[in-house]
Amino acid sequence: MKRLVLLTGHFPRQKRRTSMLWVTDHLQKQGWHVTYITVGYSWLSRLKGDKRLTALGYAPKQGTTQISPTLTGIYGLSPWHPVNWRSETLNRVTEPLNRLYTAYWARKLRIPLEQADVVICESGAPVMLAPLVKRYASQATRIYRVSDDIRLLNAPKALLRAEAAHHHFHRISTGSPLIARRFSDHANVTIDPMGVPFDQVKVSATDPYERRANEKVAICAGSTLLDVSSIVRTSKACPNWKIHVIGRLKSTPPALSNVTWHGEQPFAKTLGHIQHADIGLAPFQDVPGVEYQITNSNRILLYRYYGLPILVPSRLCNPDIPSLISDSAPDWPERCENHGRQPEAIPDWSALADSLVQNGVTDPPEYTSNAAAPESKARVNTVPPLASNA
């Protein structure tokens, strides 16, 4: 049995279904053993009331948990973890404490990493442990999977420096040509597209909405980089829209008569909300660099699969994706309401899973991505043509 070790900030059992949860589900079906090592949490997380932990709905058990014959979970609260305090003075004073984070995980990583065939390190807190990954998993293929641009997620400078020292990895994988450009000095950068779970999206879900005549239902299925003020503007501009927002929020949202804030919920329930909505909302914070969400946002991929018109900040608009409608266009409400469904072909998550465990060899052959800068050396891993979702 081949072994995959995943260093991540997520848990193998959680409501929010991230990309690597789909990937590891597929690999287990293919006979792989997967070890989730959940890092980036410390006793400080408990003191601060980390919403990532409260959203789980259960108290994660520290130590090693054998979840199934093919799935192991390892979780621990280190004495400290990298934090951006938004204060240069406080950041400078506390940065030496980051050694406690690496020292804590150094004791716990050795055995699982020594047994690994492939190690995938996700962007975020895991990347600071890359030197340990190289030391203990010298026999394994080591991949840095960049799902997010951590510069936009309030990452501490220590993590940014760790990400820049990416020579510890054999390969850098991302779904975004824009992110790929940031790693032009690495010899092996591949563009491996994100996906959707075919076994679930093809199932018809129960319509969760109660509709009135002339009402439209708009769904915002996720809270990453969420601009709440955009939801407020949309609510006021479109009183005939019933807006549903799903995901963990950093603070209590405003009370609006036509907005329902659902919080985090199981994926199957969220899928029903997306499947039966009329309009998809992607109100990302309109900041430079957010454009990578066009290819990396799970919610946008699901909206596109079901063919919803998608309201986005203008910088996310792309002529190759006609379903994206700028929220600065003067007629955006009418365009959203009259767009109609236009389903797109999106790959299954199994394509990404298979690509990641090919140990750097791409089959079918790699082609230069037109979207990536020539100097980036990024290659796009192709997948077989897909039938229409309609």
GROMACS .gro file of C-alpha atoms in nm:
model
  390
    1MET     CA    1   0.000   0.000   0.000
    2LYS     CA    2   0.136   0.339  -0.100
    3ARG     CA    3   0.130   0.618   0.156
    4LEU     CA    4   0.043   0.985   0.118
    5VAL     CA    5   0.112   1.231   0.398
    6LEU     CA    6  -0.074   1.562   0.380
    7LEU     CA    7   0.034   1.864   0.585
    8THR     CA    8  -0.267   2.091   0.605
    9GLY     CA    9  -0.457   2.341   0.814
   10HIS     CA   10  -0.776   2.137   0.769
   11PHE     CA   11  -0.918   1.828   0.935
   12PRO     CA   12  -1.005   1.494   0.774
   13ARG     CA   13  -1.356   1.534   0.915
   14GLN     CA   14  -1.508   1.880   0.877
   15LYS     CA   15  -1.818   2.043   0.728
   16ARG     CA   16  -1.630   2.249   0.474
   17ARG     CA   17  -1.513   2.028   0.189
   18THR     CA   18  -1.176   2.158   0.071
   19SER     CA   19  -0.997   2.042  -0.242
   20MET     CA   20  -0.763   1.801  -0.064
   21LEU     CA   21  -1.053   1.625   0.109
   22TRP     CA   22  -1.186   1.529  -0.234
   23VAL     CA   23  -0.837   1.435  -0.353
   24THR     CA   24  -0.766   1.210  -0.056
   25ASP     CA   25  -1.109   1.046  -0.076
   26HIS     CA   26  -1.027   0.941  -0.431
   27LEU     CA   27  -0.679   0.817  -0.345
   28GLN     CA   28  -0.812   0.599  -0.064
   29LYS     CA   29  -1.050   0.437  -0.313
   30GLN     CA   30  -0.744   0.370  -0.530
   31GLY     CA   31  -0.572   0.184  -0.246
   32TRP     CA   32  -0.362   0.459  -0.091
   33HIS     CA   33  -0.323   0.515   0.281
   34VAL     CA   34  -0.359   0.882   0.373
   35THR     CA   35  -0.227   1.053   0.686
   36TYR     CA   36  -0.366   1.398   0.760
   37ILE     CA   37  -0.132   1.605   0.974
   38THR     CA   38  -0.328   1.912   1.084
   39VAL     CA   39  -0.093   2.196   1.179
   40GLY     CA   40  -0.113   2.569   1.243
   41TYR     CA   41  -0.297   2.550   1.574
   42SER     CA   42  -0.159   2.623   1.920
   43TRP     CA   43  -0.282   2.692   2.271
   44LEU     CA   44  -0.310   3.048   2.148
   45SER     CA   45  -0.587   2.924   1.914
   46ARG     CA   46  -0.793   2.821   2.214
   47LEU     CA   47  -0.726   3.141   2.402
   48LYS     CA   48  -0.831   3.350   2.102
   49GLY     CA   49  -1.136   3.133   2.032
   50ASP     CA   50  -1.021   3.030   1.683
   51LYS     CA   51  -1.336   3.013   1.468
   52ARG     CA   52  -1.185   2.734   1.259
   53LEU     CA   53  -1.207   2.510   1.565
   54THR     CA   54  -1.553   2.617   1.677
   55ALA     CA   55  -1.690   2.564   1.324
   56LEU     CA   56  -1.595   2.195   1.337
   57GLY     CA   57  -1.885   2.116   1.565
   58TYR     CA   58  -1.669   1.887   1.779
   59ALA     CA   59  -1.350   1.907   1.982
   60PRO     CA   60  -1.067   1.752   1.777
   61LYS     CA   61  -0.866   1.493   1.966
   62GLN     CA   62  -0.497   1.561   2.005
   63GLY     CA   63  -0.254   1.289   1.903
   64THR     CA   64  -0.293   1.015   1.644
   65THR     CA   65  -0.638   0.886   1.551
   66GLN     CA   66  -0.696   0.584   1.326
   67ILE     CA   67  -1.012   0.695   1.147
   68SER     CA   68  -1.032   0.399   0.907
   69PRO     CA   69  -0.795   0.135   0.770
   70THR     CA   70  -0.686   0.384   0.502
   71LEU     CA   71  -0.706   0.714   0.693
   72THR     CA   72  -0.505   0.841   0.988
   73GLY     CA   73  -0.536   1.182   1.150
   74ILE     CA   74  -0.265   1.357   1.350
   75TYR     CA   75  -0.345   1.679   1.533
   76GLY     CA   76  -0.178   1.878   1.806
   77LEU     CA   77  -0.171   2.216   1.974
   78SER     CA   78   0.184   2.345   1.959
   79PRO     CA   79   0.302   2.597   2.221
   80TRP     CA   80   0.290   2.864   1.950
   81HIS     CA   81   0.204   2.907   1.582
   82PRO     CA   82   0.291   3.183   1.332
   83VAL     CA   83   0.061   3.482   1.375
   84ASN     CA   84   0.027   3.818   1.202
   85TRP     CA   85  -0.070   4.064   1.475
   86ARG     CA   86  -0.109   4.354   1.230
   87SER     CA   87   0.149   4.533   1.444
   88GLU     CA   88   0.509   4.544   1.324
   89THR     CA   89   0.636   4.583   1.679
   90LEU     CA   90   0.437   4.289   1.813
   91ASN     CA   91   0.528   4.076   1.512
   92ARG     CA   92   0.897   4.149   1.562
   93VAL     CA   93   0.886   4.072   1.934
   94THR     CA   94   0.697   3.743   1.895
   95GLU     CA   95   0.866   3.607   1.581
   96PRO     CA   96   1.137   3.415   1.777
   97LEU     CA   97   0.852   3.212   1.930
   98ASN     CA   98   0.797   3.051   1.589
   99ARG     CA   99   1.082   2.816   1.682
  100LEU     CA  100   0.845   2.656   1.932
  101TYR     CA  101   0.613   2.570   1.644
  102THR     CA  102   0.879   2.394   1.435
  103ALA     CA  103   1.034   2.224   1.739
  104TYR     CA  104   0.697   2.083   1.845
  105TRP     CA  105   0.626   1.935   1.502
  106ALA     CA  106   0.981   1.810   1.453
  107ARG     CA  107   0.912   1.547   1.721
  108LYS     CA  108   0.583   1.436   1.564
  109LEU     CA  109   0.658   1.442   1.190
  110ARG     CA  110   0.954   1.206   1.168
  111ILE     CA  111   0.782   0.866   1.173
  112PRO     CA  112   0.490   0.940   0.934
  113LEU     CA  113   0.719   1.125   0.692
  114GLU     CA  114   0.977   0.848   0.686
  115GLN     CA  115   0.704   0.608   0.574
  116ALA     CA  116   0.563   0.832   0.298
  117ASP     CA  117   0.578   0.778  -0.076
  118VAL     CA  118   0.433   1.122  -0.150
  119VAL     CA  119   0.412   1.426   0.079
  120ILE     CA  120   0.184   1.716  -0.010
  121CYS     CA  121   0.226   2.041   0.181
  122GLU     CA  122  -0.062   2.285   0.146
  123SER     CA  123  -0.018   2.662   0.137
  124GLY     CA  124  -0.042   2.837   0.473
  125ALA     CA  125   0.102   2.732   0.808
  126PRO     CA  126   0.228   2.392   0.674
  127VAL     CA  127   0.487   2.554   0.445
  128MET     CA  128   0.695   2.665   0.744
  129LEU     CA  129   0.761   2.296   0.812
  130ALA     CA  130   0.910   2.236   0.464
  131PRO     CA  131   1.268   2.190   0.591
  132LEU     CA  132   1.145   1.913   0.822
  133VAL     CA  133   0.960   1.753   0.531
  134LYS     CA  134   1.277   1.743   0.326
  135ARG     CA  135   1.481   1.608   0.619
  136TYR     CA  136   1.245   1.326   0.716
  137ALA     CA  137   1.091   1.244   0.376
  138SER     CA  138   1.402   1.238   0.162
  139GLN     CA  139   1.274   0.919  -0.004
  140ALA     CA  140   0.934   1.068  -0.097
  141THR     CA  141   0.810   1.292  -0.374
  142ARG     CA  142   0.751   1.630  -0.209
  143ILE     CA  143   0.487   1.861  -0.354
  144TYR     CA  144   0.383   2.212  -0.252
  145ARG     CA  145   0.017   2.249  -0.345
  146VAL     CA  146  -0.068   2.620  -0.365
  147SER     CA  147  -0.444   2.656  -0.340
  148ASP     CA  148  -0.433   3.015  -0.211
  149ASP     CA  149  -0.221   3.324  -0.247
  150ILE     CA  150  -0.129   3.353   0.121
  151ARG     CA  151  -0.030   3.716   0.074
  152LEU     CA  152  -0.403   3.794   0.063
  153LEU     CA  153  -0.485   3.588   0.374
  154ASN     CA  154  -0.301   3.791   0.637
  155ALA     CA  155  -0.004   3.551   0.637
  156PRO     CA  156   0.283   3.635   0.874
  157LYS     CA  157   0.611   3.735   0.711
  158ALA     CA  158   0.766   3.415   0.841
  159LEU     CA  159   0.533   3.213   0.620
  160LEU     CA  160   0.603   3.433   0.319
  161ARG     CA  161   0.976   3.376   0.365
  162ALA     CA  162   0.920   3.002   0.406
  163GLU     CA  163   0.717   2.992   0.086
  164ALA     CA  164   0.995   3.173  -0.103
  165ALA     CA  165   1.238   2.898   0.008
  166HIS     CA  166   1.056   2.641  -0.205
  167HIS     CA  167   1.364   2.439  -0.302
  168HIS     CA  168   1.256   2.181  -0.043
  169PHE     CA  169   0.992   2.058  -0.289
  170HIS     CA  170   1.033   1.856  -0.607
  171ARG     CA  171   0.724   2.015  -0.755
  172ILE     CA  172   0.494   2.312  -0.709
  173SER     CA  173   0.134   2.247  -0.812
  174THR     CA  174  -0.145   2.503  -0.845
  175GLY     CA  175  -0.472   2.542  -1.029
  176SER     CA  176  -0.395   2.905  -1.113
  177PRO     CA  177  -0.167   3.034  -1.391
  178LEU     CA  178  -0.150   3.361  -1.197
  179ILE     CA  179  -0.009   3.187  -0.890
  180ALA     CA  180   0.226   2.982  -1.108
  181ARG     CA  181   0.399   3.303  -1.218
  182ARG     CA  182   0.509   3.368  -0.861
  183PHE     CA  183   0.730   3.058  -0.870
  184SER     CA  184   0.919   3.124  -1.192
  185ASP     CA  185   1.248   3.035  -1.021
  186HIS     CA  186   1.138   2.677  -0.951
  187ALA     CA  187   1.224   2.413  -1.211
  188ASN     CA  188   0.901   2.213  -1.188
  189VAL     CA  189   0.578   2.412  -1.169
  190THR     CA  190   0.259   2.246  -1.292
  191ILE     CA  191  -0.092   2.381  -1.337
  192ASP     CA  192  -0.329   2.112  -1.213
  193PRO     CA  193  -0.691   2.231  -1.238
  194MET     CA  194  -0.936   2.226  -0.950
  195GLY     CA  195  -1.252   2.020  -0.990
  196VAL     CA  196  -1.597   1.920  -0.867
  197PRO     CA  197  -1.716   1.586  -0.723
  198PHE     CA  198  -1.901   1.416  -1.008
  199ASP     CA  199  -2.057   1.156  -0.781
  200GLN     CA  200  -2.239   1.430  -0.590
  201VAL     CA  201  -2.301   1.714  -0.835
  202LYS     CA  202  -2.484   1.482  -1.074
  203VAL     CA  203  -2.739   1.391  -0.804
  204SER     CA  204  -3.054   1.601  -0.793
  205ALA     CA  205  -3.091   1.764  -0.451
  206THR     CA  206  -3.412   1.879  -0.285
  207ASP     CA  207  -3.494   2.244  -0.347
  208PRO     CA  208  -3.440   2.420  -0.009
  209TYR     CA  209  -3.601   2.748  -0.112
  210GLU     CA  210  -3.950   2.888  -0.075
  211ARG     CA  211  -4.012   3.123  -0.364
  212ARG     CA  212  -4.258   3.399  -0.436
  213ALA     CA  213  -4.352   3.536  -0.773
  214ASN     CA  214  -4.084   3.756  -0.933
  215GLU     CA  215  -3.825   3.663  -0.669
  216LYS     CA  216  -3.474   3.550  -0.756
  217VAL     CA  217  -3.256   3.338  -0.530
  218ALA     CA  218  -2.886   3.432  -0.507
  219ILE     CA  219  -2.632   3.211  -0.330
  220CYS     CA  220  -2.293   3.299  -0.184
  221ALA     CA  221  -2.144   2.960  -0.101
  222GLY     CA  222  -1.826   3.047   0.084
  223SER     CA  223  -1.666   3.315   0.297
  224THR     CA  224  -1.301   3.324   0.189
  225LEU     CA  225  -1.198   3.689   0.132
  226LEU     CA  226  -1.565   3.780   0.170
  227ASP     CA  227  -1.659   4.146   0.128
  228VAL     CA  228  -1.967   4.176   0.350
  229SER     CA  229  -2.025   4.533   0.231
  230SER     CA  230  -2.077   4.395  -0.119
  231ILE     CA  231  -2.352   4.167   0.012
  232VAL     CA  232  -2.515   4.470   0.174
  233ARG     CA  233  -2.500   4.669  -0.152
  234THR     CA  234  -2.646   4.380  -0.352
  235SER     CA  235  -2.923   4.334  -0.095
  236LYS     CA  236  -3.027   4.698  -0.117
  237ALA     CA  237  -2.996   4.719  -0.497
  238CYS     CA  238  -3.203   4.403  -0.550
  239PRO     CA  239  -3.484   4.384  -0.295
  240ASN     CA  240  -3.650   4.113  -0.509
  241TRP     CA  241  -3.350   3.884  -0.451
  242LYS     CA  242  -3.342   3.639  -0.161
  243ILE     CA  243  -2.973   3.610  -0.075
  244HIS     CA  244  -2.828   3.312   0.112
  245VAL     CA  245  -2.473   3.329   0.249
  246ILE     CA  246  -2.296   3.009   0.359
  247GLY     CA  247  -1.969   2.998   0.548
  248ARG     CA  248  -1.784   3.095   0.864
  249LEU     CA  249  -1.777   3.469   0.934
  250LYS     CA  250  -1.525   3.665   1.138
  251SER     CA  251  -1.789   3.883   1.302
  252THR     CA  252  -2.166   3.910   1.341
  253PRO     CA  253  -2.317   4.009   1.005
  254PRO     CA  254  -2.573   4.287   0.962
  255ALA     CA  255  -2.942   4.201   0.980
  256LEU     CA  256  -3.096   4.241   0.635
  257SER     CA  257  -3.454   4.146   0.548
  258ASN     CA  258  -3.363   3.961   0.228
  259VAL     CA  259  -3.035   3.799   0.344
  260THR     CA  260  -3.003   3.470   0.534
  261TRP     CA  261  -2.668   3.395   0.697
  262HIS     CA  262  -2.639   3.016   0.727
  263GLY     CA  263  -2.289   2.974   0.871
  264GLU     CA  264  -2.085   2.665   0.789
  265GLN     CA  265  -2.286   2.358   0.691
  266PRO     CA  266  -2.234   2.012   0.537
  267PHE     CA  267  -2.139   2.005   0.169
  268ALA     CA  268  -2.446   1.808   0.059
  269LYS     CA  269  -2.673   2.074   0.205
  270THR     CA  270  -2.471   2.353   0.043
  271LEU     CA  271  -2.488   2.172  -0.290
  272GLY     CA  272  -2.868   2.185  -0.276
  273HIS     CA  273  -2.852   2.561  -0.219
  274ILE     CA  274  -2.625   2.607  -0.522
  275GLN     CA  275  -2.809   2.364  -0.749
  276HIS     CA  276  -3.145   2.541  -0.708
  277ALA     CA  277  -3.026   2.903  -0.700
  278ASP     CA  278  -3.076   3.146  -0.986
  279ILE     CA  279  -2.761   3.354  -0.935
  280GLY     CA  280  -2.416   3.285  -0.791
  281LEU     CA  281  -2.245   3.552  -0.582
  282ALA     CA  282  -1.867   3.574  -0.548
  283PRO     CA  283  -1.822   3.898  -0.352
  284PHE     CA  284  -1.448   3.872  -0.300
  285GLN     CA  285  -1.260   4.166  -0.159
  286ASP     CA  286  -1.163   4.373  -0.463
  287VAL     CA  287  -0.787   4.370  -0.405
  288PRO     CA  288  -0.493   4.311  -0.643
  289GLY     CA  289  -0.416   3.941  -0.670
  290VAL     CA  290  -0.768   3.814  -0.601
  291GLU     CA  291  -0.796   3.720  -0.968
  292TYR     CA  292  -0.658   3.373  -0.894
  293GLN     CA  293  -0.998   3.286  -0.750
  294ILE     CA  294  -1.134   3.254  -1.105
  295THR     CA  295  -0.965   2.914  -1.128
  296ASN     CA  296  -0.922   2.824  -0.758
  297SER     CA  297  -1.253   2.911  -0.595
  298ASN     CA  298  -1.465   2.603  -0.520
  299ARG     CA  299  -1.780   2.811  -0.522
  300ILE     CA  300  -1.706   2.959  -0.866
  301LEU     CA  301  -1.634   2.613  -1.008
  302LEU     CA  302  -1.965   2.482  -0.875
  303TYR     CA  303  -2.153   2.787  -1.005
  304ARG     CA  304  -1.996   2.729  -1.347
  305TYR     CA  305  -2.076   2.359  -1.342
  306TYR     CA  306  -2.445   2.433  -1.282
  307GLY     CA  307  -2.440   2.723  -1.528
  308LEU     CA  308  -2.530   3.009  -1.292
  309PRO     CA  309  -2.459   3.372  -1.382
  310ILE     CA  310  -2.187   3.484  -1.139
  311LEU     CA  311  -2.164   3.834  -0.994
  312VAL     CA  312  -1.799   3.923  -0.927
  313PRO     CA  313  -1.572   4.226  -0.877
  314SER     CA  314  -1.471   4.371  -1.213
  315ARG     CA  315  -1.108   4.254  -1.185
  316LEU     CA  316  -1.229   3.891  -1.191
  317CYS     CA  317  -1.413   3.924  -1.522
  318ASN     CA  318  -1.268   3.715  -1.802
  319PRO     CA  319  -1.394   3.711  -2.164
  320ASP     CA  320  -1.334   3.336  -2.177
  321ILE     CA  321  -1.592   3.284  -1.901
  322PRO     CA  322  -1.910   3.465  -2.012
  323SER     CA  323  -2.097   3.372  -1.693
  324LEU     CA  324  -1.884   3.622  -1.494
  325ILE     CA  325  -2.073   3.953  -1.461
  326SER     CA  326  -1.903   4.263  -1.319
  327ASP     CA  327  -2.068   4.418  -1.015
  328SER     CA  328  -1.967   4.759  -1.152
  329ALA     CA  329  -2.161   4.719  -1.477
  330PRO     CA  330  -2.460   4.958  -1.481
  331ASP     CA  331  -2.701   4.681  -1.582
  332TRP     CA  332  -2.568   4.399  -1.364
  333PRO     CA  333  -2.901   4.317  -1.194
  334GLU     CA  334  -3.077   4.271  -1.529
  335ARG     CA  335  -2.787   4.073  -1.676
  336CYS     CA  336  -2.789   3.836  -1.378
  337GLU     CA  337  -3.165   3.790  -1.390
  338ASN     CA  338  -3.182   3.734  -1.766
  339HIS     CA  339  -2.864   3.532  -1.816
  340GLY     CA  340  -3.016   3.186  -1.790
  341ARG     CA  341  -2.826   2.866  -1.718
  342GLN     CA  342  -2.518   2.786  -1.926
  343PRO     CA  343  -2.348   2.478  -1.771
  344GLU     CA  344  -1.973   2.439  -1.826
  345ALA     CA  345  -1.750   2.131  -1.835
  346ILE     CA  346  -1.545   2.114  -1.514
  347PRO     CA  347  -1.318   1.814  -1.436
  348ASP     CA  348  -1.379   1.568  -1.156
  349TRP     CA  349  -1.154   1.588  -0.848
  350SER     CA  350  -1.010   1.249  -0.943
  351ALA     CA  351  -0.815   1.417  -1.225
  352LEU     CA  352  -0.628   1.633  -0.974
  353ALA     CA  353  -0.572   1.336  -0.742
  354ASP     CA  354  -0.424   1.124  -1.021
  355SER     CA  355  -0.201   1.409  -1.135
  356LEU     CA  356  -0.061   1.475  -0.788
  357VAL     CA  357   0.055   1.116  -0.732
  358GLN     CA  358   0.224   1.076  -1.069
  359ASN     CA  359   0.549   1.172  -0.900
  360GLY     CA  360   0.618   1.452  -1.141
  361VAL     CA  361   0.548   1.255  -1.460
  362THR     CA  362   0.246   1.388  -1.645
  363ASP     CA  363   0.032   1.163  -1.859
  364PRO     CA  364  -0.099   1.278  -2.100
  365PRO     CA  365   0.209   1.485  -2.196
  366GLU     CA  366   0.255   1.829  -2.050
  367TYR     CA  367   0.186   2.134  -2.262
  368THR     CA  368   0.299   2.489  -2.206
  369SER     CA  369   0.017   2.693  -2.058
  370ASN     CA  370  -0.073   2.996  -2.266
  371ALA     CA  371  -0.199   3.166  -1.952
  372ALA     CA  372   0.131   3.144  -1.768
  373ALA     CA  373   0.416   3.385  -1.827
  374PRO     CA  374   0.681   3.225  -2.053
  375GLU     CA  375   0.944   3.259  -1.783
  376SER     CA  376   0.729   3.074  -1.529
  377LYS     CA  377   0.806   2.733  -1.684
  378ALA     CA  378   0.457   2.632  -1.572
  379ARG     CA  379   0.300   2.335  -1.745
  380VAL     CA  380  -0.067   2.260  -1.762
  381ASN     CA  381  -0.169   1.904  -1.687
  382THR     CA  382  -0.448   1.825  -1.928
  383VAL     CA  383  -0.747   1.604  -1.864
  384PRO     CA  384  -0.963   1.415  -2.115
  385PRO     CA  385  -1.246   1.615  -2.277
  386LEU     CA  386  -1.563   1.614  -2.070
  387ALA     CA  387  -1.920   1.575  -2.181
  388SER     CA  388  -2.160   1.862  -2.133
  389ASN     CA  389  -2.308   1.898  -1.786
  390ALA     CA  390  -2.646   1.996  -1.926
   0.00000   0.00000   0.00000
